[in-house]
Amino acid sequence: MNAAVRIDPETGLRLFNTRAAKASEKIAGKGYSVVTDQKLTELPKPPAGATFNAEEQAKYRAFKEVRRGAADYMAMEGDFRKYLDDVYSEPPIPREALDDECEILVVGAGFGGLLLWQKLNEAGFTDVRFCEKGGDVGGTWYWNRYPGIACDVESYSYLPLLDETGYIPSMKFASGFEILEHCQRMAQKFGFYDHCLFHTTVEATTWDEASGRWIVETDRGDKMRARFVILANGILTTPKLARIAGMEKFKGESFHTSRWNYDIDLSGKRVGIIGTGATAVQAIPELAKVVGELYVFQRTPSSIEVRAQRETTTEEREIWSKEPGWAAARRGRFARISEVRAAVLANDDYLSGKSPDFKERKIYDRKLTPEEFMQKQLDSSFRLMEQVRARVDAIVKNPKTAAALKPYYPYGCKRPTFHDEYLPTFNLPHVHLVDVAPRGVSEINERGVVHEGVEYPLDVLIYATGFQWMGTSSFNLIRGRSGRTLTEKWETEGTRTFLGLHTRGFPNLFIVTGPQGGGGSFNFTDVIYAHADYLIWMMQTMRERGAAVVDVRKEPEDKYAEHCRDADIATAPLRDCISYYNGEGKATPGSLAYYGGRAWDRFRMEAQSSLEPYVFEGDPN
Ligand SMILES: Cc1cc2nc3c(=O)[nH]c(=O)nc-3n(C[C@H](O)[C@H](O)[C@H](O)COP(=O)(O)OP(=O)(O)OC[C@H]3O[C@@H](n4cnc5c(N)ncnc54)[C@H](O)[C@@H]3O)c2cc1C
């Protein structure tokens, strides 16, 4: 067996062999099934002439206001730290602590890390090292392996490097297990494993002005120096728990969906699941197939749109296998779709290039004012939500359960979800929706969940309580030029970045898909590509200029932060509910995701042609 750390005789670089083996063969599953019943795969017709009038607006407002302040999430600390354990891999491979230097250190081995490696390597940057908390590649798709997991952006546009690996996904919406295998395929093909330290968590990243290096410390005792640090450590990677009185008392088995415990046999058991967001919607139909009794504790219903899963056709396989660049072209077309709904419908004719647009454009005899345009968007969101609500009535037989499953907020305000088996699951006699609106579950005791005086005894309790949004889990661990952490900078000045990728005072640090990090697509992979391309350009520009350090100037950073705030405020009526997207109603406008669409490209292109936002310093040696 190879040593965990060895020296490449040709380059003198350290290479690694730290990938951990899979913990158990029980860790397996599938995503969305193909459903053929037309009643389940079509939305009811939209109601004629319905508009988002004052009465409906009041209903939405009331739905929102009763939930204000109800979300109380907590980190997994103390008694709850166990929920973060890596249950998917064998224990870490022993290795020596590293006290050395590399040119580029990347945190994270998800899509971001994998794509960066392929692109950096191709551009001639080989002294690149990755640190990854988990035992293997995949990131999101390493940690999330719950039954039913699948992507919701069509896989032909979502999976990176399909052209380069020659892989064609088996389904339009690939299962998380297939995506994880694709991550491993990318890692094998491009030699990623040699460059990654698995089971290695970065705990401190500190700028050393004298040497012009970042000092990166890890939980494995490493103290490495790097000229550049790239944070590709995810924006939905840190799981969170709802704070519920008595949760530490529960004597049964429990886990969070991002650490699914396949050693617990759920068959015939009384199982409770708290939360009905995107994860729960995918997991619940699969859980219902095995458990004895299923209790679903729901504070706020998700919008359940049709999924219309299908297999990749033989014709597609034939065409794509003879068409170099098919996936990049398709992803490019996907990126031009500017509406959430159209993006998730993923019109095959348009995406395959057979038809020129993703929808029929209405021609107006004059340009709409911004107010008129907003009203049109709100009306069409309302009509779509009426269809979503009508679908609940058409499928769910118990009227009380159906009423509780209907969402009242603009489409896409909470993470939209898709399923053709979720709603029918609530017609099964052993599946019980426990409506805990609007404040959520109030108590957990030794035996199970208690709500409004009723006890629900459980053998297993599953937390489907989601993730921190736009938190990489490390902003509070990075100290820049002033000695302040990134979190401290943003808490005092407000979130301030340039393009979401740089933040002043933190030279040579780049954040992939973080707060304010645009790219103009609903497809995260597209954003990761845009950010990776930008970073390659930046590294090459620095090489050409003989620069060692790049920072950004205050004025462009302020201007960009103001743009992010304005874009968020301008589009806020479309997201008028309490959701993780707006920090449960508490986020400062512009501090989380980017809502400027393609404007990000304009900022980027101007910066790349003028170089005016940047301060380049020093000699690289
Ligand atoms: C269940 C689920 C389904 C999703 N479905 C879609 C979808 O259909 N379409 C879409 O566009 N997006 C989807 N997303 C968003 C998804 O996160 C992104 O698409 C993408 O996979 C993110 O890749 P990434 O590499 O940026 O981050 P991640 O995949 O989150 O990878 C980051 C990695 O960094 C590691 N890490 C974090 N901190 C540290 C540290 N301090 N030290 C070392 N390592 C660290 C983590 O362990 C993780 O492995 C989904 C997210 C979830 C949770």
Short mmCIF file of N, CA, C and O in Angstrom, two decimals, residues 25 32 83 93 109 123-124 128 171 204 223 246 255 272 294 370 372 396 432 481 491 566 591:
data_model
loop_
_atom_site.label_atom_id
_atom_site.label_comp_id
_atom_site.label_asym_id
_atom_site.label_seq_id
_atom_site.Cartn_x
_atom_site.Cartn_y
_atom_site.Cartn_z
N GLU A 25 -21.62 -1.28 2.73
CA GLU A 25 -22.34 -1.46 1.45
C GLU A 25 -23.83 -1.15 1.61
O GLU A 25 -24.57 -1.06 0.64
N TYR A 32 -35.49 9.87 -7.77
CA TYR A 32 -36.89 9.88 -8.21
C TYR A 32 -37.18 8.68 -9.10
O TYR A 32 -36.40 8.35 -9.99
N TYR A 83 -24.07 14.45 15.71
CA TYR A 83 -24.80 14.45 14.43
C TYR A 83 -23.91 14.83 13.25
O TYR A 83 -24.33 14.73 12.11
N ILE A 93 -7.32 7.92 7.34
CA ILE A 93 -6.03 7.26 7.09
C ILE A 93 -4.97 8.01 7.91
O ILE A 93 -4.86 9.24 7.79
N ALA A 109 -13.88 19.52 -1.46
CA ALA A 109 -13.74 18.60 -2.60
C ALA A 109 -15.10 18.24 -3.17
O ALA A 109 -15.37 17.09 -3.52
N ALA A 123 -4.66 24.63 -16.99
CA ALA A 123 -4.00 25.92 -17.23
C ALA A 123 -2.56 25.92 -16.75
O ALA A 123 -1.90 26.96 -16.76
N GLY A 124 -2.07 24.77 -16.26
CA GLY A 124 -0.65 24.68 -15.89
C GLY A 124 -0.36 24.98 -14.44
O GLY A 124 0.80 25.13 -14.06
N VAL A 128 -1.16 22.45 -6.38
CA VAL A 128 -2.49 22.75 -5.80
C VAL A 128 -2.82 21.64 -4.80
O VAL A 128 -2.63 20.47 -5.08
N MET A 171 -30.53 9.32 -15.91
CA MET A 171 -31.88 9.88 -15.76
C MET A 171 -31.82 11.39 -15.96
O MET A 171 -30.78 12.00 -15.76
N ALA A 204 -8.11 27.13 10.86
CA ALA A 204 -7.68 28.53 10.93
C ALA A 204 -6.93 28.88 9.65
O ALA A 204 -6.14 28.08 9.15
N LYS A 223 0.24 22.66 9.50
CA LYS A 223 0.43 24.11 9.47
C LYS A 223 1.08 24.40 8.11
O LYS A 223 2.29 24.30 7.96
N GLY A 246 -36.13 20.01 25.21
CA GLY A 246 -36.08 18.60 25.61
C GLY A 246 -35.44 17.67 24.60
O GLY A 246 -35.41 16.46 24.80
N PHE A 255 -30.91 11.13 14.01
CA PHE A 255 -29.82 11.65 13.16
C PHE A 255 -30.36 12.76 12.27
O PHE A 255 -31.57 12.96 12.17
N GLY A 272 -40.27 9.36 13.09
CA GLY A 272 -40.73 10.75 12.98
C GLY A 272 -39.73 11.54 12.16
O GLY A 272 -38.52 11.28 12.24
N LEU A 294 -45.22 6.44 10.01
CA LEU A 294 -44.40 7.62 9.72
C LEU A 294 -45.15 8.88 10.16
O LEU A 294 -46.29 9.12 9.74
N PRO A 370 -41.44 49.27 -14.42
CA PRO A 370 -40.96 48.26 -13.47
C PRO A 370 -42.09 47.76 -12.56
O PRO A 370 -42.15 46.58 -12.22
N GLU A 372 -45.34 47.61 -13.30
CA GLU A 372 -46.21 46.72 -14.07
C GLU A 372 -45.55 45.35 -14.26
O GLU A 372 -46.19 44.31 -14.18
N VAL A 396 -54.58 14.57 -2.53
CA VAL A 396 -54.66 14.17 -1.11
C VAL A 396 -56.13 14.04 -0.70
O VAL A 396 -56.92 14.97 -0.85
N HIS A 432 -48.72 9.90 8.69
CA HIS A 432 -49.53 10.89 9.40
C HIS A 432 -48.86 12.25 9.30
O HIS A 432 -47.70 12.40 9.72
N ARG A 481 -5.71 40.99 6.73
CA ARG A 481 -4.64 41.96 6.98
C ARG A 481 -4.79 42.71 8.31
O ARG A 481 -3.81 43.00 8.97
N GLU A 491 -19.66 41.77 9.85
CA GLU A 491 -20.59 42.22 10.91
C GLU A 491 -20.47 43.72 11.14
O GLU A 491 -21.46 44.38 11.42
N ASP A 566 -29.27 46.72 -3.88
CA ASP A 566 -30.35 47.25 -4.73
C ASP A 566 -31.06 46.11 -5.46
O ASP A 566 -32.29 46.11 -5.58
N SER A 591 -27.01 40.73 1.50
CA SER A 591 -25.95 40.08 2.27
C SER A 591 -25.84 38.58 1.99
O SER A 591 -24.89 37.94 2.40
#
